[in-house]
Amino acid sequence: MTTPVLSPWIGGAEHPVPGARLGDVHDPATGQVIRKVAFASRETVGKAIEAARAAFPAWRDTPPLRRARILARFRELCDANRDELARLVSQEHGKTLPDAAGSVQRGVEVVEFATGIPHLLKGEWSEDVARGVDLHATRQPVGVCAGITPFNFPAMVPMWMFPVALACGNTFVLKPSEKVPSTSLRLARLFQEAGLPPGVLNVVPGDAEAVDTLLTHPGVDAVSFVGSTPIARHVYETAARTGKRVQALGGAKNHAVVLPDCDLEFTADALVGAAYGSAGERCMAISAVVAVGGVAGPLVERLAARARALRVGPGTFKGVDMGPVVTAAHRERIRGLVAAGLAEGAKPVVDGRTLRVPEAEAGFFLGPTLLDHVTTSMIVYREEIFGPVLVVLRVATLDEAIALVNANPYGNGTAIFTGSGRAAQRFEHDVQVGMVGVNVAIPVPMAFYSFGGWKQSLFGDLHVHGTEGVKFYTRTKAVTSRWPEGSGTGGGSLAMPTLG
Ligand code: NAD
């Protein structure tokens, strides 16, 4: 049987490219290549940008309420096809079906938010800023926007971007991760079925060639990126140099600070979910626990018992808690980092490196790993591992814990577990991180708030979705107007105009 080949989606149709470079798309649970994907070349990405440019004037001039109605139909189609979307996510990424369905749901919630666009685009109006002079400000779309997305959320992260961009009247070229291209292509078809005109949303799977074309092409006005920090920095610098508006979300090392007065069983439950859910391949995964004072011993004991009890297997199997990691190469990298951590003195409490899954021997599986007595100089702490590895650092006080979190170069998410309102309030105020949980391990804001980190977790200033997303995908126009009635004096003043 020949392996199916996925083609770009340009101008409302599949766009096969004979002779294109092909990439392998794996099912990480079986290790098999299930599809090939045609990598979009500079020329193909150029065609997608042209299609988006051509579609822009009519889409911009479509009243926001009509755009919102198409979004509402798209939301209904996402709901109707939720199981299929979750299955595609799970099949190419590896996460369990319930986890995949949850991630689709979080994406659909952004579509729901974006259906409120007529309200969100309301501007400002001031009457009589000077005698007979009115001033109003309105928000207009930016033009052609590009989105470049990572492998770990095949539906949700693209849906952080294009629903809001399109609702605002922009057209879009999406470059999904080449590891998980099917979901984005499916979403583009569903959007077309919902009534989206051809060319408004285009999808060009590919690698660095496609990305660099989007970053430098004069036909692209704004770039949203989500992925690792080195690429986020490259995207930010390159696109900004060519005059584009950029938001580039990067990697993370998310800490949970645990105080002795926390609800211990609840905290252990929450941390196991946050560390090992999606095999640790979430940018909001908790990967470092900072245990304060005497809580470390009892906490580690509970975390270990829960980690050992997790069932690892194919994400589509019932009763499985944790699926495989995304590729064989990623698994090797994680194993290498754990080995380096042990060589540096970390204590292995649970070691998942050699776990076997008898019903899926060729899958890219790893068991949960828990390392204790980790210090900030160790590689397992310094690197973003992005796998099912949780490290525990021990400190004496809340002050030390906050200083430790703030010294980390990343600032995506963090959480505190405590029964003390005063400690939580201090943490919330002092911590240098963009998203904070109080007894909430994964504080991902709802769609009607905005998502984004600080420091090396975000290059740019505006976060995604919510009102910051609307700001990113629009620009302000301020209009000052008067309607004179034969009041000219035959002269005219050259002085800076002031209130008159
Ligand atoms: P990645 O940086 O390798 O890839 C992200 C995107 O960039 C992909 O579309 C990829 O094709 C492209 N890309 C990769 N190398 C490139 C290069 N040299 N030049 C140009 N483009 C390139 O990230 P990933 O492995 O797909 O995803 C995991 C990373 O994403 C982790 O670091 C994770 O923390 C991060 N992430 C962050 C957030 C967030 O909101 N901050 C959300 C999800 C994932």
mmCIF file of C-alpha atoms and ligand atoms in Angstrom, residues 148-153 157 160 175-179 206-208 211-212 225-229 231 234 249-252 282-283 384 386 412 451 457, ligand 1:
data_model
loop_
_atom_site.group_PDB
_atom_site.id
_atom_site.type_symbol
_atom_site.label_atom_id
_atom_site.label_comp_id
_atom_site.label_asym_id
_atom_site.label_seq_id
_atom_site.Cartn_x
_atom_site.Cartn_y
_atom_site.Cartn_z
ATOM 1 C CA ILE A 148 3.943 29.068 12.805
ATOM 2 C CA THR A 149 3.058 26.380 15.327
ATOM 3 C CA PRO A 150 4.705 23.559 17.336
ATOM 4 C CA PHE A 151 4.045 19.824 17.371
ATOM 5 C CA ASN A 152 2.593 19.532 20.845
ATOM 6 C CA PHE A 153 -0.874 21.029 20.294
ATOM 7 C CA VAL A 157 -2.183 26.336 19.252
ATOM 8 C CA TRP A 160 -5.130 30.369 19.425
ATOM 9 C CA LYS A 175 2.647 26.773 8.836
ATOM 10 C CA PRO A 176 1.865 23.881 11.198
ATOM 11 C CA SER A 177 4.520 21.594 12.613
ATOM 12 C CA GLU A 178 5.656 19.142 9.958
ATOM 13 C CA LYS A 179 5.345 16.391 12.600
ATOM 14 C CA GLY A 206 6.962 22.580 5.852
ATOM 15 C CA ASP A 207 10.244 23.222 7.595
ATOM 16 C CA ALA A 208 12.723 26.084 7.962
ATOM 17 C CA VAL A 211 9.209 29.538 7.910
ATOM 18 C CA ASP A 212 11.979 31.750 6.602
ATOM 19 C CA PHE A 225 4.937 31.959 16.470
ATOM 20 C CA VAL A 226 4.759 29.310 19.167
ATOM 21 C CA GLY A 227 7.639 26.875 19.677
ATOM 22 C CA SER A 228 11.031 26.562 21.331
ATOM 23 C CA THR A 229 13.000 29.565 22.577
ATOM 24 C CA ILE A 231 13.482 29.450 17.129
ATOM 25 C CA HIS A 234 15.112 33.779 15.422
ATOM 26 C CA LEU A 249 6.104 32.449 22.279
ATOM 27 C CA GLY A 250 9.005 30.263 23.370
ATOM 28 C CA GLY A 251 9.864 27.386 25.664
ATOM 29 C CA ALA A 252 9.403 26.982 29.381
ATOM 30 C CA ARG A 282 3.086 20.788 27.248
ATOM 31 C CA CYS A 283 4.554 24.261 27.425
ATOM 32 C CA GLU A 384 13.665 22.312 28.969
ATOM 33 C CA PHE A 386 9.798 18.461 27.328
ATOM 34 C CA ASN A 412 5.800 30.934 31.145
ATOM 35 C CA PHE A 451 -2.072 33.503 27.089
ATOM 36 C CA SER A 457 9.067 32.466 27.047
HETATM 37 P P1 NAD B 1 10.195 24.001 17.492
HETATM 38 O O1 NAD B 1 10.697 25.337 17.901
HETATM 39 O O2 NAD B 1 11.177 22.962 17.102
HETATM 40 O O3 NAD B 1 9.223 24.161 16.207
HETATM 41 C C1 NAD B 1 8.197 25.124 16.196
HETATM 42 C C2 NAD B 1 7.948 25.535 14.753
HETATM 43 O O4 NAD B 1 9.138 26.121 14.219
HETATM 44 C C3 NAD B 1 7.589 24.361 13.848
HETATM 45 O O5 NAD B 1 6.571 24.758 12.965
HETATM 46 C C4 NAD B 1 8.898 24.074 13.122
HETATM 47 O O6 NAD B 1 8.692 23.560 11.823
HETATM 48 C C5 NAD B 1 9.551 25.422 13.055
HETATM 49 N N1 NAD B 1 11.014 25.333 13.060
HETATM 50 C C6 NAD B 1 11.772 24.380 13.677
HETATM 51 N N2 NAD B 1 13.089 24.622 13.459
HETATM 52 C C7 NAD B 1 13.159 25.741 12.707
HETATM 53 C C8 NAD B 1 14.244 26.499 12.164
HETATM 54 N N3 NAD B 1 15.506 26.147 12.366
HETATM 55 N N4 NAD B 1 13.966 27.591 11.447
HETATM 56 C C9 NAD B 1 12.684 27.973 11.244
HETATM 57 N N5 NAD B 1 11.621 27.285 11.729
HETATM 58 C C10 NAD B 1 11.850 26.192 12.459
HETATM 59 O O7 NAD B 1 9.216 23.508 18.641
HETATM 60 P P2 NAD B 1 8.495 22.080 18.769
HETATM 61 O O8 NAD B 1 9.511 21.049 19.102
HETATM 62 O O9 NAD B 1 7.586 21.847 17.618
HETATM 63 O O10 NAD B 1 7.569 22.358 20.044
HETATM 64 C C11 NAD B 1 8.018 22.261 21.354
HETATM 65 C C12 NAD B 1 8.459 23.607 21.890
HETATM 66 O O11 NAD B 1 7.395 24.546 21.782
HETATM 67 C C13 NAD B 1 8.807 23.567 23.377
HETATM 68 O O12 NAD B 1 9.938 24.376 23.574
HETATM 69 C C14 NAD B 1 7.587 24.170 24.050
HETATM 70 O O13 NAD B 1 7.811 24.765 25.311
HETATM 71 C C15 NAD B 1 7.208 25.194 23.040
HETATM 72 N N6 NAD B 1 5.815 25.593 23.198
HETATM 73 C C16 NAD B 1 5.578 26.813 23.754
HETATM 74 C C17 NAD B 1 4.287 27.227 23.956
HETATM 75 C C18 NAD B 1 3.994 28.562 24.578
HETATM 76 O O14 NAD B 1 2.832 28.943 24.604
HETATM 77 N N7 NAD B 1 4.965 29.300 25.071
HETATM 78 C C19 NAD B 1 3.218 26.394 23.572
HETATM 79 C C20 NAD B 1 3.498 25.161 23.002
HETATM 80 C C21 NAD B 1 4.819 24.774 22.811
#
